[in-house]
Amino acid sequence: MPTQTLQIPTADGLADAFAAFPEHGGRHPGVLLYPDAFGLRPELESKAVELAGHGYVVLVPNLYYRQGPAPVLDLPGHIGEAERPGVFARAMPLIQAHTTERILRDADAYLSFLTARPEVGAGPVAAIGYCLGASLAMRTAIAHPDLVAAVAGFHPGFVVTDAPDSPHRLVHDLTAEVHLGLAEGDLTPEAVDELGKAFDAAGVTHAIETYPGTAHGFTMSDTDAFDAEGLRRHWDRLLSLLDRTLTNG
């Protein structure tokens, strides 16, 4: 698939990003893909390329562009159990600095950039994310209900918190269809119940599914958490969602 490294103008500077495009020309639905807490790296680029192969223009921003171009974190080629605590320790200050205000400013810029691309059609777009990126995708859709028709989050983090502006408290403004693919232990049963009730009260079409036998990070082949069956299920759910909401919606 054709790919490009792009610069997205934001309120706080230029965000570098990876973009993947379908091989055949024309205009296609757009997908904003938020990385996990480890950031933009070849693993996420590979997912964007695969998704582009199904007919979508995929934009993957560097969440941490304020600290420099990707990769911002010094990552090993494979993140094993021994390396994971150290990587999370380095990522945590970046996550904590990525406030809701920053998230929403960036989302405005990312969506404006994506929808202005000549390769992207005039219809709605999707926001998807992994780990931390799932909460960013939800916040993006909540802030742009007229534009974002689908949200998908896999091994999601920070979607149900004690904060007054936790994403699950704001879904009354959500119009997108949502799929959340959880690893075992990602959310407590109480949190899953609270999230489901929030979606129901808001009239949001949604699925909250725990993928059997998976650990947090199961879609990422550059980590020990990787689970091939979990990844396959993720593609099945994601492509079905995008087909319903973007291609045939």
mmCIF file of C-alpha atoms in Angstrom:
data_model
loop_
_atom_site.group_PDB
_atom_site.id
_atom_site.type_symbol
_atom_site.label_atom_id
_atom_site.label_comp_id
_atom_site.label_asym_id
_atom_site.label_seq_id
_atom_site.Cartn_x
_atom_site.Cartn_y
_atom_site.Cartn_z
ATOM 1 C CA MET A 1 0.000 0.000 0.000
ATOM 2 C CA PRO A 2 1.231 3.558 -0.641
ATOM 3 C CA THR A 3 2.402 5.260 2.568
ATOM 4 C CA GLN A 4 3.589 8.718 3.559
ATOM 5 C CA THR A 5 5.045 10.471 6.558
ATOM 6 C CA LEU A 6 3.105 13.709 6.989
ATOM 7 C CA GLN A 7 3.129 16.833 9.133
ATOM 8 C CA ILE A 8 -0.191 17.894 10.678
ATOM 9 C CA PRO A 9 -0.550 21.535 11.750
ATOM 10 C CA THR A 10 -1.971 21.729 15.277
ATOM 11 C CA ALA A 11 -2.559 24.498 17.791
ATOM 12 C CA ASP A 12 0.693 23.471 19.496
ATOM 13 C CA GLY A 13 2.970 22.875 16.513
ATOM 14 C CA LEU A 14 3.451 20.229 13.847
ATOM 15 C CA ALA A 15 2.506 16.632 14.580
ATOM 16 C CA ASP A 16 4.276 13.999 12.535
ATOM 17 C CA ALA A 17 2.044 11.181 11.350
ATOM 18 C CA PHE A 18 2.034 8.022 9.254
ATOM 19 C CA ALA A 19 -0.576 7.613 6.543
ATOM 20 C CA ALA A 20 -1.508 4.578 4.460
ATOM 21 C CA PHE A 21 -3.677 4.621 1.341
ATOM 22 C CA PRO A 22 -5.470 2.007 -0.776
ATOM 23 C CA GLU A 23 -3.559 1.018 -3.903
ATOM 24 C CA HIS A 24 -6.381 1.911 -6.265
ATOM 25 C CA GLY A 25 -7.190 5.580 -6.772
ATOM 26 C CA GLY A 26 -10.333 7.476 -5.987
ATOM 27 C CA ARG A 27 -11.722 8.597 -2.661
ATOM 28 C CA HIS A 28 -12.142 6.321 0.333
ATOM 29 C CA PRO A 29 -13.468 6.480 3.898
ATOM 30 C CA GLY A 30 -11.048 7.911 6.428
ATOM 31 C CA VAL A 31 -9.881 6.276 9.652
ATOM 32 C CA LEU A 32 -8.049 8.076 12.441
ATOM 33 C CA LEU A 33 -5.980 5.439 14.249
ATOM 34 C CA TYR A 34 -4.639 6.270 17.702
ATOM 35 C CA PRO A 35 -1.605 4.270 18.899
ATOM 36 C CA ASP A 36 -1.262 2.618 22.264
ATOM 37 C CA ALA A 37 0.754 4.160 25.094
ATOM 38 C CA PHE A 38 4.032 3.043 23.513
ATOM 39 C CA GLY A 39 3.391 5.370 20.592
ATOM 40 C CA LEU A 40 3.777 5.428 16.832
ATOM 41 C CA ARG A 41 6.161 2.705 15.650
ATOM 42 C CA PRO A 42 6.388 -0.007 12.944
ATOM 43 C CA GLU A 43 3.738 -2.141 14.667
ATOM 44 C CA LEU A 44 1.137 0.609 14.241
ATOM 45 C CA GLU A 45 2.307 1.385 10.721
ATOM 46 C CA SER A 46 1.738 -2.267 9.839
ATOM 47 C CA LYS A 47 -1.822 -2.117 11.142
ATOM 48 C CA ALA A 48 -2.477 1.027 9.098
ATOM 49 C CA VAL A 49 -1.153 -0.636 5.938
ATOM 50 C CA GLU A 50 -3.329 -3.705 6.474
ATOM 51 C CA LEU A 51 -6.396 -1.551 7.056
ATOM 52 C CA ALA A 52 -5.627 0.486 3.929
ATOM 53 C CA GLY A 53 -5.645 -2.779 2.013
ATOM 54 C CA HIS A 54 -9.339 -3.056 2.870
ATOM 55 C CA GLY A 55 -10.120 0.290 1.258
ATOM 56 C CA TYR A 56 -9.551 2.929 3.945
ATOM 57 C CA VAL A 57 -7.289 5.967 4.193
ATOM 58 C CA VAL A 58 -5.612 5.603 7.582
ATOM 59 C CA LEU A 59 -3.917 8.385 9.544
ATOM 60 C CA VAL A 60 -1.774 7.472 12.587
ATOM 61 C CA PRO A 61 -0.531 10.527 14.517
ATOM 62 C CA ASN A 62 2.436 10.692 16.841
ATOM 63 C CA LEU A 63 0.639 11.386 20.116
ATOM 64 C CA TYR A 64 3.810 12.699 21.716
ATOM 65 C CA TYR A 65 4.857 15.129 18.980
ATOM 66 C CA ARG A 66 5.337 17.906 21.542
ATOM 67 C CA GLN A 67 8.328 15.932 22.824
ATOM 68 C CA GLY A 68 9.744 15.251 19.354
ATOM 69 C CA PRO A 69 9.203 13.108 16.254
ATOM 70 C CA ALA A 70 8.358 9.418 16.549
ATOM 71 C CA PRO A 71 9.604 7.237 18.018
ATOM 72 C CA VAL A 72 9.660 9.394 21.152
ATOM 73 C CA LEU A 73 10.159 6.452 23.504
ATOM 74 C CA ASP A 74 13.327 4.388 23.311
ATOM 75 C CA LEU A 75 11.741 1.000 22.670
ATOM 76 C CA PRO A 76 13.307 -2.432 22.306
ATOM 77 C CA GLY A 77 12.522 -4.332 19.139
ATOM 78 C CA HIS A 78 10.337 -6.648 21.191
ATOM 79 C CA ILE A 79 8.705 -5.622 24.470
ATOM 80 C CA GLY A 80 8.905 -8.652 26.723
ATOM 81 C CA GLU A 81 7.705 -9.017 30.282
ATOM 82 C CA ALA A 82 11.114 -7.971 31.585
ATOM 83 C CA GLU A 83 11.114 -4.772 29.494
ATOM 84 C CA ARG A 84 7.455 -3.843 29.982
ATOM 85 C CA PRO A 85 7.707 -2.137 33.427
ATOM 86 C CA GLY A 86 10.572 0.063 32.289
ATOM 87 C CA VAL A 87 8.793 1.062 29.085
ATOM 88 C CA PHE A 88 5.617 1.935 30.985
ATOM 89 C CA ALA A 89 7.654 3.966 33.471
ATOM 90 C CA ARG A 90 9.092 6.025 30.606
ATOM 91 C CA ALA A 91 5.689 6.367 28.951
ATOM 92 C CA MET A 92 3.763 7.441 32.050
ATOM 93 C CA PRO A 93 4.993 11.075 32.159
ATOM 94 C CA LEU A 94 3.985 11.437 28.491
ATOM 95 C CA ILE A 95 0.554 9.954 29.196
ATOM 96 C CA GLN A 96 0.029 12.227 32.194
ATOM 97 C CA ALA A 97 1.017 15.291 30.156
ATOM 98 C CA HIS A 98 -1.524 14.357 27.474
ATOM 99 C CA THR A 99 -4.439 16.170 29.126
ATOM 100 C CA THR A 100 -8.030 16.186 27.941
ATOM 101 C CA GLU A 101 -7.520 19.715 26.632
ATOM 102 C CA ARG A 102 -4.564 18.576 24.542
ATOM 103 C CA ILE A 103 -6.431 15.516 23.338
ATOM 104 C CA LEU A 104 -9.353 17.576 22.076
ATOM 105 C CA ARG A 105 -7.177 20.231 20.430
ATOM 106 C CA ASP A 106 -5.245 17.520 18.652
ATOM 107 C CA ALA A 107 -8.414 15.677 17.630
ATOM 108 C CA ASP A 108 -9.703 18.828 15.937
ATOM 109 C CA ALA A 109 -6.463 19.124 13.986
ATOM 110 C CA TYR A 110 -6.237 15.445 13.074
ATOM 111 C CA LEU A 111 -9.818 15.273 11.793
ATOM 112 C CA SER A 112 -9.513 18.520 9.851
ATOM 113 C CA PHE A 113 -6.352 17.245 8.215
ATOM 114 C CA LEU A 114 -7.753 13.791 7.443
ATOM 115 C CA THR A 115 -11.035 14.978 5.960
ATOM 116 C CA ALA A 116 -9.261 17.599 3.811
ATOM 117 C CA ARG A 117 -7.100 14.977 2.095
ATOM 118 C CA PRO A 118 -8.100 14.521 -1.561
ATOM 119 C CA GLU A 119 -8.046 10.740 -1.103
ATOM 120 C CA VAL A 120 -10.755 10.866 1.602
ATOM 121 C CA GLY A 121 -14.429 10.786 0.684
ATOM 122 C CA ALA A 122 -17.060 13.210 1.917
ATOM 123 C CA GLY A 123 -18.779 10.759 4.250
ATOM 124 C CA PRO A 124 -18.216 10.060 7.937
ATOM 125 C CA VAL A 125 -14.953 8.758 9.384
ATOM 126 C CA ALA A 126 -13.958 6.336 12.123
ATOM 127 C CA ALA A 127 -11.799 6.822 15.201
ATOM 128 C CA ILE A 128 -10.083 3.708 16.514
ATOM 129 C CA GLY A 129 -7.427 3.120 19.112
ATOM 130 C CA TYR A 130 -5.444 0.692 21.169
ATOM 131 C CA CYS A 131 -4.890 0.880 24.952
ATOM 132 C CA LEU A 132 -4.642 4.629 25.687
ATOM 133 C CA GLY A 133 -5.742 5.258 22.108
ATOM 134 C CA ALA A 134 -9.178 3.769 22.790
ATOM 135 C CA SER A 135 -10.022 6.577 25.198
ATOM 136 C CA LEU A 136 -8.699 9.129 22.702
ATOM 137 C CA ALA A 137 -10.926 7.628 20.003
ATOM 138 C CA MET A 138 -13.948 7.871 22.305
ATOM 139 C CA ARG A 139 -13.177 11.478 23.210
ATOM 140 C CA THR A 140 -12.737 12.326 19.524
ATOM 141 C CA ALA A 141 -16.111 10.826 18.617
ATOM 142 C CA ILE A 142 -17.843 12.509 21.552
ATOM 143 C CA ALA A 143 -16.459 15.888 20.490
ATOM 144 C CA HIS A 144 -17.369 15.356 16.812
ATOM 145 C CA PRO A 145 -20.722 13.539 16.739
ATOM 146 C CA ASP A 146 -21.547 14.889 13.285
ATOM 147 C CA LEU A 147 -18.398 13.427 11.730
ATOM 148 C CA VAL A 148 -17.342 10.241 13.535
ATOM 149 C CA ALA A 149 -19.641 7.304 12.804
ATOM 150 C CA ALA A 150 -17.610 4.473 14.334
ATOM 151 C CA VAL A 151 -15.391 3.974 17.381
ATOM 152 C CA ALA A 152 -13.335 0.867 18.044
ATOM 153 C CA GLY A 153 -11.040 0.325 20.998
ATOM 154 C CA PHE A 154 -8.941 -2.741 21.728
ATOM 155 C CA HIS A 155 -7.458 -3.641 25.120
ATOM 156 C CA PRO A 156 -8.739 -0.173 26.087
ATOM 157 C CA GLY A 157 -7.380 1.944 28.896
ATOM 158 C CA PHE A 158 -8.746 5.050 30.628
ATOM 159 C CA VAL A 159 -12.314 4.639 29.330
ATOM 160 C CA VAL A 160 -13.790 4.244 32.837
ATOM 161 C CA THR A 161 -12.038 6.318 35.492
ATOM 162 C CA ASP A 162 -12.941 8.288 38.609
ATOM 163 C CA ALA A 163 -12.338 11.600 36.831
ATOM 164 C CA PRO A 164 -15.347 13.893 36.306
ATOM 165 C CA ASP A 165 -14.590 13.915 32.575
ATOM 166 C CA SER A 166 -14.023 10.181 32.219
ATOM 167 C CA PRO A 167 -15.135 9.154 28.715
ATOM 168 C CA HIS A 168 -17.879 6.934 30.072
ATOM 169 C CA ARG A 169 -19.496 9.967 31.734
ATOM 170 C CA LEU A 170 -19.698 11.861 28.427
ATOM 171 C CA VAL A 171 -21.263 9.316 26.092
ATOM 172 C CA HIS A 172 -24.592 11.159 26.098
ATOM 173 C CA ASP A 173 -23.023 13.182 23.251
ATOM 174 C CA LEU A 174 -21.915 10.084 21.329
ATOM 175 C CA THR A 175 -23.621 9.146 18.066
ATOM 176 C CA ALA A 176 -21.070 6.648 16.716
ATOM 177 C CA GLU A 177 -21.442 2.891 16.893
ATOM 178 C CA VAL A 178 -18.891 1.475 19.344
ATOM 179 C CA HIS A 179 -16.982 -1.782 19.635
ATOM 180 C CA LEU A 180 -14.679 -2.355 22.602
ATOM 181 C CA GLY A 181 -12.575 -5.517 22.549
ATOM 182 C CA LEU A 182 -11.297 -6.171 26.057
ATOM 183 C CA ALA A 183 -8.494 -8.376 27.251
ATOM 184 C CA GLU A 184 -9.299 -10.404 30.313
ATOM 185 C CA GLY A 185 -8.837 -8.112 33.303
ATOM 186 C CA ASP A 186 -8.858 -4.832 31.361
ATOM 187 C CA LEU A 187 -11.965 -3.648 33.232
ATOM 188 C CA THR A 188 -13.620 -4.904 36.382
ATOM 189 C CA PRO A 189 -17.095 -6.418 35.980
ATOM 190 C CA GLU A 190 -18.437 -3.348 37.775
ATOM 191 C CA ALA A 191 -16.744 -1.008 35.292
ATOM 192 C CA VAL A 192 -18.061 -3.018 32.323
ATOM 193 C CA ASP A 193 -21.561 -2.815 33.801
ATOM 194 C CA GLU A 194 -21.256 0.935 34.411
ATOM 195 C CA LEU A 195 -19.996 1.529 30.872
ATOM 196 C CA GLY A 196 -22.733 -0.589 29.325
ATOM 197 C CA LYS A 197 -25.424 1.227 31.288
ATOM 198 C CA ALA A 198 -23.996 4.575 30.162
ATOM 199 C CA PHE A 199 -24.132 3.472 26.520
ATOM 200 C CA ASP A 200 -27.674 2.155 26.944
ATOM 201 C CA ALA A 201 -28.877 5.367 28.586
ATOM 202 C CA ALA A 202 -27.405 7.376 25.723
ATOM 203 C CA GLY A 203 -28.931 5.109 23.077
ATOM 204 C CA VAL A 204 -25.485 4.215 21.702
ATOM 205 C CA THR A 205 -25.247 1.073 19.579
ATOM 206 C CA HIS A 206 -22.370 -0.811 21.120
ATOM 207 C CA ALA A 207 -20.626 -4.071 21.875
ATOM 208 C CA ILE A 208 -18.332 -4.650 24.846
ATOM 209 C CA GLU A 209 -16.652 -7.993 24.318
ATOM 210 C CA THR A 210 -13.973 -9.768 26.330
ATOM 211 C CA TYR A 211 -11.677 -11.723 24.034
ATOM 212 C CA PRO A 212 -11.034 -15.112 25.698
ATOM 213 C CA GLY A 213 -7.545 -15.952 26.893
ATOM 214 C CA THR A 214 -6.058 -12.560 26.071
ATOM 215 C CA ALA A 215 -3.816 -10.204 28.037
ATOM 216 C CA HIS A 216 -3.615 -6.431 27.787
ATOM 217 C CA GLY A 217 -1.878 -5.565 24.520
ATOM 218 C CA PHE A 218 -2.972 -8.727 22.688
ATOM 219 C CA THR A 219 -3.074 -7.093 19.234
ATOM 220 C CA MET A 220 0.568 -5.975 19.366
ATOM 221 C CA SER A 221 2.935 -8.504 17.790
ATOM 222 C CA ASP A 222 5.977 -6.626 19.135
ATOM 223 C CA THR A 223 5.041 -7.542 22.725
ATOM 224 C CA ASP A 224 4.772 -10.726 24.765
ATOM 225 C CA ALA A 225 1.058 -9.989 25.190
ATOM 226 C CA PHE A 226 0.407 -10.817 21.529
ATOM 227 C CA ASP A 227 -2.337 -13.344 20.865
ATOM 228 C CA ALA A 228 -2.901 -14.465 17.263
ATOM 229 C CA GLU A 229 -6.520 -15.472 17.822
ATOM 230 C CA GLY A 230 -7.212 -12.186 19.610
ATOM 231 C CA LEU A 231 -5.736 -10.277 16.675
ATOM 232 C CA ARG A 232 -7.852 -12.252 14.207
ATOM 233 C CA ARG A 233 -10.997 -11.532 16.213
ATOM 234 C CA HIS A 234 -9.997 -7.847 16.371
ATOM 235 C CA TRP A 235 -9.798 -7.650 12.563
ATOM 236 C CA ASP A 236 -13.118 -9.433 12.192
ATOM 237 C CA ARG A 237 -14.910 -7.044 14.553
ATOM 238 C CA LEU A 238 -13.176 -3.928 13.247
ATOM 239 C CA LEU A 239 -13.743 -4.588 9.554
ATOM 240 C CA SER A 240 -17.394 -5.477 10.145
ATOM 241 C CA LEU A 241 -17.894 -2.247 12.086
ATOM 242 C CA LEU A 242 -16.256 -0.103 9.418
ATOM 243 C CA ASP A 243 -18.197 -1.824 6.648
ATOM 244 C CA ARG A 244 -21.501 -1.124 8.411
ATOM 245 C CA THR A 245 -20.821 2.465 9.349
ATOM 246 C CA LEU A 246 -18.551 3.845 6.623
ATOM 247 C CA THR A 247 -18.766 1.698 3.524
ATOM 248 C CA ASN A 248 -22.477 0.845 3.585
ATOM 249 C CA GLY A 249 -23.696 3.170 6.300
#
